[in-house]
Short mmCIF file of C-alpha atoms in Angstrom, two decimals:
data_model
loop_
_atom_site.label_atom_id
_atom_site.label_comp_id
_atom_site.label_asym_id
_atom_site.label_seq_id
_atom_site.Cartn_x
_atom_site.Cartn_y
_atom_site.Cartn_z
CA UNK A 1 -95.28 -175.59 69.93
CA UNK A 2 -93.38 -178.48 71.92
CA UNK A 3 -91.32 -176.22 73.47
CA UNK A 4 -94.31 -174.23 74.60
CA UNK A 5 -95.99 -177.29 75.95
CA UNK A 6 -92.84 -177.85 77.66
CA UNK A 7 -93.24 -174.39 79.58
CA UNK A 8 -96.73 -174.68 80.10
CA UNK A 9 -96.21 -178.37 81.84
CA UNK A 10 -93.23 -176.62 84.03
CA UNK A 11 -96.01 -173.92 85.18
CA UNK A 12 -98.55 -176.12 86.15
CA UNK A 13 -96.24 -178.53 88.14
CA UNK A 14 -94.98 -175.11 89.98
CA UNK A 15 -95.96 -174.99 93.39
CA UNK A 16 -98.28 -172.02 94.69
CA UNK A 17 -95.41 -170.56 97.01
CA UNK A 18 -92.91 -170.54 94.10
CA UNK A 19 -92.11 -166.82 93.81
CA UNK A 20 -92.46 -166.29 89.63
CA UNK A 21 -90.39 -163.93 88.10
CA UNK A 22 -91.40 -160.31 88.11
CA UNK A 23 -90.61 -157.45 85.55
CA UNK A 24 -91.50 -154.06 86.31
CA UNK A 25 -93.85 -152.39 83.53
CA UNK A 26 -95.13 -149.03 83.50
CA UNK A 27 -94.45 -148.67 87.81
CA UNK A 28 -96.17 -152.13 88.27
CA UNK A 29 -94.83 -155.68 89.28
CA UNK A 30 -95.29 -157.97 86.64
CA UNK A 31 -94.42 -161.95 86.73
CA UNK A 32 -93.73 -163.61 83.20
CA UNK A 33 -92.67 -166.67 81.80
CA UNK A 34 -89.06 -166.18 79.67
CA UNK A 35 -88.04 -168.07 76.09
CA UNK A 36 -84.54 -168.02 75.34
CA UNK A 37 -84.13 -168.26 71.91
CA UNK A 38 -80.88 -168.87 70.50
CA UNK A 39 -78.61 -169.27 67.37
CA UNK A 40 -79.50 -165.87 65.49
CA UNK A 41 -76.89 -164.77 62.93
CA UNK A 42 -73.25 -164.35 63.64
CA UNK A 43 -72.47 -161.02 65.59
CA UNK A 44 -68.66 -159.77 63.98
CA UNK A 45 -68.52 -157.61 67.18
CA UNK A 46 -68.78 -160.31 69.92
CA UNK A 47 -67.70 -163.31 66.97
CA UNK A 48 -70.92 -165.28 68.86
CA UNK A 49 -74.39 -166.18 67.60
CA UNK A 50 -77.27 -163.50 68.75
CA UNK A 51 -79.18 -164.42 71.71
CA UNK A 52 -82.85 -163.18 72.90
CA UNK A 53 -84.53 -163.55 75.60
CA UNK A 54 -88.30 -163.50 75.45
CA UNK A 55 -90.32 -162.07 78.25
CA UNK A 56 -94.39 -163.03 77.97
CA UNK A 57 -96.39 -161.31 80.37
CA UNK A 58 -100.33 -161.08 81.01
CA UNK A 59 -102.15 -158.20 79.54
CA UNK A 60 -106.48 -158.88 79.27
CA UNK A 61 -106.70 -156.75 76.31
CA UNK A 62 -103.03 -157.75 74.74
CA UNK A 63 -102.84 -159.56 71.35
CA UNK A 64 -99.41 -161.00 71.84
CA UNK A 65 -98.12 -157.44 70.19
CA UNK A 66 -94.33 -156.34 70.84
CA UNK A 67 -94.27 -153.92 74.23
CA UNK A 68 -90.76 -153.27 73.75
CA UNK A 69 -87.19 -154.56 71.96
CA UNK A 70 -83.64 -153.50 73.57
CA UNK A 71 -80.08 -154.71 73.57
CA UNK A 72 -79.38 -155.40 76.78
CA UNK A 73 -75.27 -155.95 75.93
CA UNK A 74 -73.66 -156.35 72.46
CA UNK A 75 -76.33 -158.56 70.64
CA UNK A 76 -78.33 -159.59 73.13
CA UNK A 77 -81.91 -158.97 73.45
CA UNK A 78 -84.24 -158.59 75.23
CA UNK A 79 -88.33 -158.35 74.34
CA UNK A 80 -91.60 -158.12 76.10
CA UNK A 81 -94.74 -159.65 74.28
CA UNK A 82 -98.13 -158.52 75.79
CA UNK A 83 -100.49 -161.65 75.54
CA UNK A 84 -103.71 -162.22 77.19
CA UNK A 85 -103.35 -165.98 77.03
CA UNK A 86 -101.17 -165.95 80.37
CA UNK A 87 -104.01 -164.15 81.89
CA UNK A 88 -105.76 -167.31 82.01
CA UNK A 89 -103.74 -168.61 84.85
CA UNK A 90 -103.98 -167.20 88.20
CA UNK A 91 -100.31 -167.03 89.02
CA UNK A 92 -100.03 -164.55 86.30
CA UNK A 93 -103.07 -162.72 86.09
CA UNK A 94 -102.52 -159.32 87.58
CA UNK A 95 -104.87 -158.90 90.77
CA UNK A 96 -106.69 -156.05 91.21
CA UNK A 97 -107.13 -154.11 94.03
CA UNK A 98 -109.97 -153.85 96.56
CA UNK A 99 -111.31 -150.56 96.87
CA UNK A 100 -113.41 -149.71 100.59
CA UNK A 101 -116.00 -146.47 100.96
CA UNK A 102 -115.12 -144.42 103.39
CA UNK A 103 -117.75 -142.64 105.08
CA UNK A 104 -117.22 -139.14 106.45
CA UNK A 105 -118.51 -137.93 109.48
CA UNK A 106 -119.07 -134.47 110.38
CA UNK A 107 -117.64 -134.42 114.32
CA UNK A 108 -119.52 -131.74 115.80
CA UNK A 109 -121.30 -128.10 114.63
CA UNK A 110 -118.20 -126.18 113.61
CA UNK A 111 -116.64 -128.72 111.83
CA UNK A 112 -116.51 -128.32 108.14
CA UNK A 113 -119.40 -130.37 106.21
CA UNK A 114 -116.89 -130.61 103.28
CA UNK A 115 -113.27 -132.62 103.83
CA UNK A 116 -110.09 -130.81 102.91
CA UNK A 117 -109.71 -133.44 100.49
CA UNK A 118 -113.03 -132.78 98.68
CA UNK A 119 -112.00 -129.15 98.50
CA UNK A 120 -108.95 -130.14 96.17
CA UNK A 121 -111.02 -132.49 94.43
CA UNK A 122 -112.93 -129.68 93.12
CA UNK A 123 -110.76 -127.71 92.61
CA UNK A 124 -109.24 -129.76 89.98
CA UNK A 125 -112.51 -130.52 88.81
CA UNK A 126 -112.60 -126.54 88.37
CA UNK A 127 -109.43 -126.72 86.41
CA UNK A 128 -110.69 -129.17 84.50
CA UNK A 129 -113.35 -126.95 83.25
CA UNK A 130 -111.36 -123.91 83.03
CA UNK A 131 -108.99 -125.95 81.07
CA UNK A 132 -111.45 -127.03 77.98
CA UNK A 133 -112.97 -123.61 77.74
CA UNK A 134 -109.44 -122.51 77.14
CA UNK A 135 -109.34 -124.99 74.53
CA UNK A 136 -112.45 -124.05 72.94
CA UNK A 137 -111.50 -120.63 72.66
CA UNK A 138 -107.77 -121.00 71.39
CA UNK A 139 -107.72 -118.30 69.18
CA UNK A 140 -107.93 -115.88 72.53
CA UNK A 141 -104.71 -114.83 73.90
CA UNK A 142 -106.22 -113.55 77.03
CA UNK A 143 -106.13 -116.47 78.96
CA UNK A 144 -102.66 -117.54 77.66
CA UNK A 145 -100.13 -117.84 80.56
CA UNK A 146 -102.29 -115.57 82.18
CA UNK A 147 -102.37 -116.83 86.38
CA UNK A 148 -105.91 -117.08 87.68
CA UNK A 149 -106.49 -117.25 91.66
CA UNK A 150 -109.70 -119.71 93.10
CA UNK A 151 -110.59 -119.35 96.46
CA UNK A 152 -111.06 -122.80 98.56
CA UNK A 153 -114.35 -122.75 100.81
CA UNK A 154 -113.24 -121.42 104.25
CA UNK A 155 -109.29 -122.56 105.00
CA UNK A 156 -108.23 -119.46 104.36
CA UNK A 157 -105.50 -120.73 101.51
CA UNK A 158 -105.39 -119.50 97.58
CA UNK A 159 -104.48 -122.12 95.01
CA UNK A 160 -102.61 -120.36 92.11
CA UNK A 161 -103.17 -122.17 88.87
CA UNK A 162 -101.66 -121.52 85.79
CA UNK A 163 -103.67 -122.16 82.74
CA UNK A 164 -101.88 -122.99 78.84
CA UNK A 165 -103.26 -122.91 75.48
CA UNK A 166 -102.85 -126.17 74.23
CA UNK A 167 -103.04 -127.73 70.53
CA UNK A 168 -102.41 -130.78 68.63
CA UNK A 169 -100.97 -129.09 65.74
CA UNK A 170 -96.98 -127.97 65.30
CA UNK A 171 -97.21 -123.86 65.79
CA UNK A 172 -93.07 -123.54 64.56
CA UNK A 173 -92.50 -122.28 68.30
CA UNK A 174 -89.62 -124.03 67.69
CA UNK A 175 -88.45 -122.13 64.55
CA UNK A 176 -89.67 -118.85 66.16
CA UNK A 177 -87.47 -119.20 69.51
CA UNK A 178 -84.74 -121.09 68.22
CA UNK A 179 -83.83 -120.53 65.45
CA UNK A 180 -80.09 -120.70 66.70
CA UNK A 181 -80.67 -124.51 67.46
CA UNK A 182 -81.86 -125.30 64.41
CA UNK A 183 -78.73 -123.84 62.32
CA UNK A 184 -76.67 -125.71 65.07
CA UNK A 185 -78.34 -129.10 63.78
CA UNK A 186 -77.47 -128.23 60.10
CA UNK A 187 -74.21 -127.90 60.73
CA UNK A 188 -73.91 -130.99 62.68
CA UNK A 189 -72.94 -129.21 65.57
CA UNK A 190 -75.95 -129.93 67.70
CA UNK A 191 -76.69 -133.90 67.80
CA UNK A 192 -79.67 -135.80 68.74
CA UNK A 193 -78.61 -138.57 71.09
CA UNK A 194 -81.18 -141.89 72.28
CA UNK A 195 -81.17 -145.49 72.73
CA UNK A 196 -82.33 -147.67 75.86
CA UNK A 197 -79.81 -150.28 75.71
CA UNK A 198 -76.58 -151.44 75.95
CA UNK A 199 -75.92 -149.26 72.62
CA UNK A 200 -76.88 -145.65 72.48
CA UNK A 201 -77.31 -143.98 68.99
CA UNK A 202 -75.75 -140.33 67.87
CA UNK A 203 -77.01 -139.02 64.99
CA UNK A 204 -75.16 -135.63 63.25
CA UNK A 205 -77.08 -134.26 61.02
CA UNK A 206 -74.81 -133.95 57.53
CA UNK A 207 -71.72 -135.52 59.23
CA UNK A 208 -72.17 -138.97 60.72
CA UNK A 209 -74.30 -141.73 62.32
CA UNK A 210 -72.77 -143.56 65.53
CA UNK A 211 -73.67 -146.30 67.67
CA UNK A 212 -71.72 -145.78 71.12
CA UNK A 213 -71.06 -147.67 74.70
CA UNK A 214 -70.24 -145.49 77.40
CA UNK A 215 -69.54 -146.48 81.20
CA UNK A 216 -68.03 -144.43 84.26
CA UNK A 217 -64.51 -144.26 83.87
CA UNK A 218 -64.31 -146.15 80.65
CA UNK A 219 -63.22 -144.66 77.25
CA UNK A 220 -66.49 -144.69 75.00
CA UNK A 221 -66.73 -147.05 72.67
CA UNK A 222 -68.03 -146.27 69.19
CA UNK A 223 -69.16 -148.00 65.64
CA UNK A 224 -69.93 -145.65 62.88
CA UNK A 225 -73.01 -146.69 61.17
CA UNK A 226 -72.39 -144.33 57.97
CA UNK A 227 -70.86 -140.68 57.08
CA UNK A 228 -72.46 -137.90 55.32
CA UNK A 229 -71.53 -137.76 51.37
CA UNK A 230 -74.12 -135.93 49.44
CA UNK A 231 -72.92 -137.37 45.94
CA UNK A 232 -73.42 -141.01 47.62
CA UNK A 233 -77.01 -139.82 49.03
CA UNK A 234 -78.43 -138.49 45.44
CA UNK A 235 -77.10 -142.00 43.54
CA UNK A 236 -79.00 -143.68 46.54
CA UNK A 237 -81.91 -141.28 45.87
CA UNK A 238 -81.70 -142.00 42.06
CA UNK A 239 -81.68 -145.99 42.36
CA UNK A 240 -85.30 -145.58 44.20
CA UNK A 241 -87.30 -142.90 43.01
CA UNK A 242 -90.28 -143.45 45.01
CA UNK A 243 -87.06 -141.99 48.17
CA UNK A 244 -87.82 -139.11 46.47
CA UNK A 245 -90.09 -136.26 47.80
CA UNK A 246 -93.54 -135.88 46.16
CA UNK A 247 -93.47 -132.26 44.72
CA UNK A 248 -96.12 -130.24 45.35
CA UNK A 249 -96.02 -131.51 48.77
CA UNK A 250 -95.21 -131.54 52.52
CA UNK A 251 -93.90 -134.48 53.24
CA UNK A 252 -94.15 -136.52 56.05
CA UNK A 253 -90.43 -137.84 56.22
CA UNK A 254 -87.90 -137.71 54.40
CA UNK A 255 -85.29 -140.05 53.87
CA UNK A 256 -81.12 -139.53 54.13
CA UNK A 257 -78.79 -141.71 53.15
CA UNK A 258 -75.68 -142.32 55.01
CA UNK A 259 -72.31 -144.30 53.87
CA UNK A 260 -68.63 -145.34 54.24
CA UNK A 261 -69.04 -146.60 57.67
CA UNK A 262 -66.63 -149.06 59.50
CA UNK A 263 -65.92 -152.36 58.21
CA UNK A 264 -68.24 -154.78 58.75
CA UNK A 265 -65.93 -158.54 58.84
CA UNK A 266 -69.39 -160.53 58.02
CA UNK A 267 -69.84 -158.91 54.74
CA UNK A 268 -66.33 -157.63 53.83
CA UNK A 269 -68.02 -154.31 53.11
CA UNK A 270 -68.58 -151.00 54.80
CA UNK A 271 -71.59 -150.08 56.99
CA UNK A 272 -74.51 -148.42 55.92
CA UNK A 273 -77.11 -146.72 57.22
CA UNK A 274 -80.88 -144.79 56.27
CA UNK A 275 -81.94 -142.12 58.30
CA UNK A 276 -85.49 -141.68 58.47
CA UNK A 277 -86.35 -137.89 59.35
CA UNK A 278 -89.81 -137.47 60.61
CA UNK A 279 -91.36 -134.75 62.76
CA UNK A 280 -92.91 -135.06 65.92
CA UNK A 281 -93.95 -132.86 68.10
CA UNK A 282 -95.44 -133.37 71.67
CA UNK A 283 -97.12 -130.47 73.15
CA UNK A 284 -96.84 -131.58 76.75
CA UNK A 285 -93.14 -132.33 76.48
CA UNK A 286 -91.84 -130.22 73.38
CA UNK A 287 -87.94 -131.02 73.54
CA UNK A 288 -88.70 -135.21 73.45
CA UNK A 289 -86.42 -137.36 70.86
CA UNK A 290 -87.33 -140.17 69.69
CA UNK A 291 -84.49 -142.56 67.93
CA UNK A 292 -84.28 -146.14 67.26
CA UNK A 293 -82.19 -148.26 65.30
CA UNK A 294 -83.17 -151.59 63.45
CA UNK A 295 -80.78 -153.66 61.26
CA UNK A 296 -82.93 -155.33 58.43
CA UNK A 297 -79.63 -156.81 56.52
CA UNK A 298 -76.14 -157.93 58.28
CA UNK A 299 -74.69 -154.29 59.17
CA UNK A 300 -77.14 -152.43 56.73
CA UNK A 301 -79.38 -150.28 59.40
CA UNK A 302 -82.03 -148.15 59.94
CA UNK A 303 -82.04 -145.06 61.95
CA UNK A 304 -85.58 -143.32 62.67
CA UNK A 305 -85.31 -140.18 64.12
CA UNK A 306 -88.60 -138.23 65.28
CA UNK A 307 -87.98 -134.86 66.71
CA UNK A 308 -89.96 -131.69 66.92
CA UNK A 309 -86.52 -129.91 64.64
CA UNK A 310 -87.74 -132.05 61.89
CA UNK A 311 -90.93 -130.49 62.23
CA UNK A 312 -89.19 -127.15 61.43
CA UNK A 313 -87.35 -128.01 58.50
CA UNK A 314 -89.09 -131.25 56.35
CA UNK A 315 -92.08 -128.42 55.38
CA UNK A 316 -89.10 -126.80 52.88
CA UNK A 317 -87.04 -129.57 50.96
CA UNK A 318 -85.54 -129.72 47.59
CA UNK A 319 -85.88 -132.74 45.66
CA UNK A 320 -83.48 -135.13 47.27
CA UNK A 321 -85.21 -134.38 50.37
CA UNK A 322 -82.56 -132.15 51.77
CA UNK A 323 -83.19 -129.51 54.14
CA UNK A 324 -83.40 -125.56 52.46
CA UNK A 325 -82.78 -123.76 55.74
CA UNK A 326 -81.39 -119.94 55.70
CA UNK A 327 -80.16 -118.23 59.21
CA UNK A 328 -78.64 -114.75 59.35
CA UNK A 329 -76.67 -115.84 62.57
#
């Protein structure tokens, strides 16, 4: 707490025209206060102690939760902590904007009583309501990707509007249209790539886990986290039966175990890494991946990887929680 005294002593001694830090979050402007803090555990790829730097930024309803965690270069972090404490102080507190009516006039006898602008605005209040009787009535394919025309008042224009069935539940659309994908994945030909930081993550399904560094010009530069040995995976399995799939049931991830990866010089041992397989599925952006990487134990990591494939195949598992998929192609 004395260093935070510290900070809080610095701020109040700052003078009103001292331009504060800023941080853009979700498209807005935000100033924070940063916390270095220093001497984490050894890193054995830079041989130097991990550093992070702590962004706190205002947020009325925050509860000084995590916003977000990246590497920013090899072992150096960088996190953003939501707290509504910094909202007490006006230099932080974001300020909101003024909002003026604007009255309309109409000009003379032939001008139109209703803006142009209005006109759109219900228009979209029109596909609003279109939109939730779709909804209600999912189960009829007549409106599917059908194209429905509404007529604004009196400019002479059509709006063309295209109206989709939507649901919150997985339909297999992904099965059903590619299935070619999917056997692509199983064979570790088709890999699901993500990361925001410095290192990017490239996981092959029954080959290989890799954490990579790419820049322009540059020859990439990769770790591997852990290779694919099925013997390795079941002993895992067998050490922690609770790993293990309940029968009976879909699960809702499965776990993979992956081993053998490249020495680590901190603990004189191979990396290590388990893959957590979990579907997800977004309706409004179907192909979105989702992969992070955490490392609980010195070069001992976990991979979660969220993807609407998963979706496809975790519904049809054998008892080590691998994936029973058949193909004819």
């Amino acid at each position: 707490m004395d260093d935070f005294a510290k900070y809080e002593k610095i701020y109040e001694q700052m003078d009103d025209s001292l331009k504060l830090p800023m941080i853009n979050i979700e498209d807005m402007q935000l100033p924070y206060i940063e916390v270095n803090m220093t001497g984490g555990t050894l890193c054995d790829l830079s041989n130097k102690k991990r550093f992070t730097r702590v962004l706190y930024v205002c947020n009325e309803i925050g509860k000084h939760e995590l916003y977000s965690i990246k590497e920013t270069t090899t072992c150096e972090y960088e996190v953003i902590v939501l707290s509504s404490l910094l909202c007490l102080s006006p230099k932080f507190k974001l300020k909101k904007s003024i909002e003026n009516n604007i009255n309309c006039h109409v000009m003379d006898k032939n001008t139109n009583k209703v803006p142009k602008g209005f006109e759109l605005g219900d228009i979209e209040l029109e596909m609003k309501t279109q939109k939730s009787k779709v909804k209600q009535n999912i189960g009829d394919s007549f409106l599917e990707s059908k194209t429905i025309l509404i007529n604004t008042f009196d400019n002479g224009k059509e709006v063309r509007i295209n109206f989709i069935a939507e649901t919150d539940d997985y339909d297999g659309s992904l099965l059903n249209s590619h299935s070619h994908i999917i056997a692509k994945f199983l064979r570790g030909e088709y890999c699901l790539t993500g990361g925001s930081g410095w290192w990017k993550y490239e996981f092959c399904y029954g080959k290989s886990v890799n954490q990579f560094h790419e820049e322009k010009g540059e020859k990439r530069m990769i770790i591997n986290l852990g290779k694919w040995n099925l013997d390795s995976h079941i002993e895992w399995i067998q050490k922690d039966l609770s790993r293990k799939p309940k029968p009976g049931k879909t699960p809702k991830q499965v776990w993979h175990y992956y081993s053998s990866g490249d020495f680590c010089e901190l603990t004189q041992r191979p990396r290590t890494v388990e893959v957590k397989l979990k579907c997800r599925y977004d309706p409004s952006n179907p192909d979105s991946v989702a992969i992070y990487l955490m490392e609980p134990r010195t070069c001992e990591y976990i991979l979660g990887v969220e993807s609407p494939i998963i979706c496809d195949l975790i519904s049809n598992v054998d008892e080590y929680g691998i994936f029973q998929f058949s193909n004819e192609e």
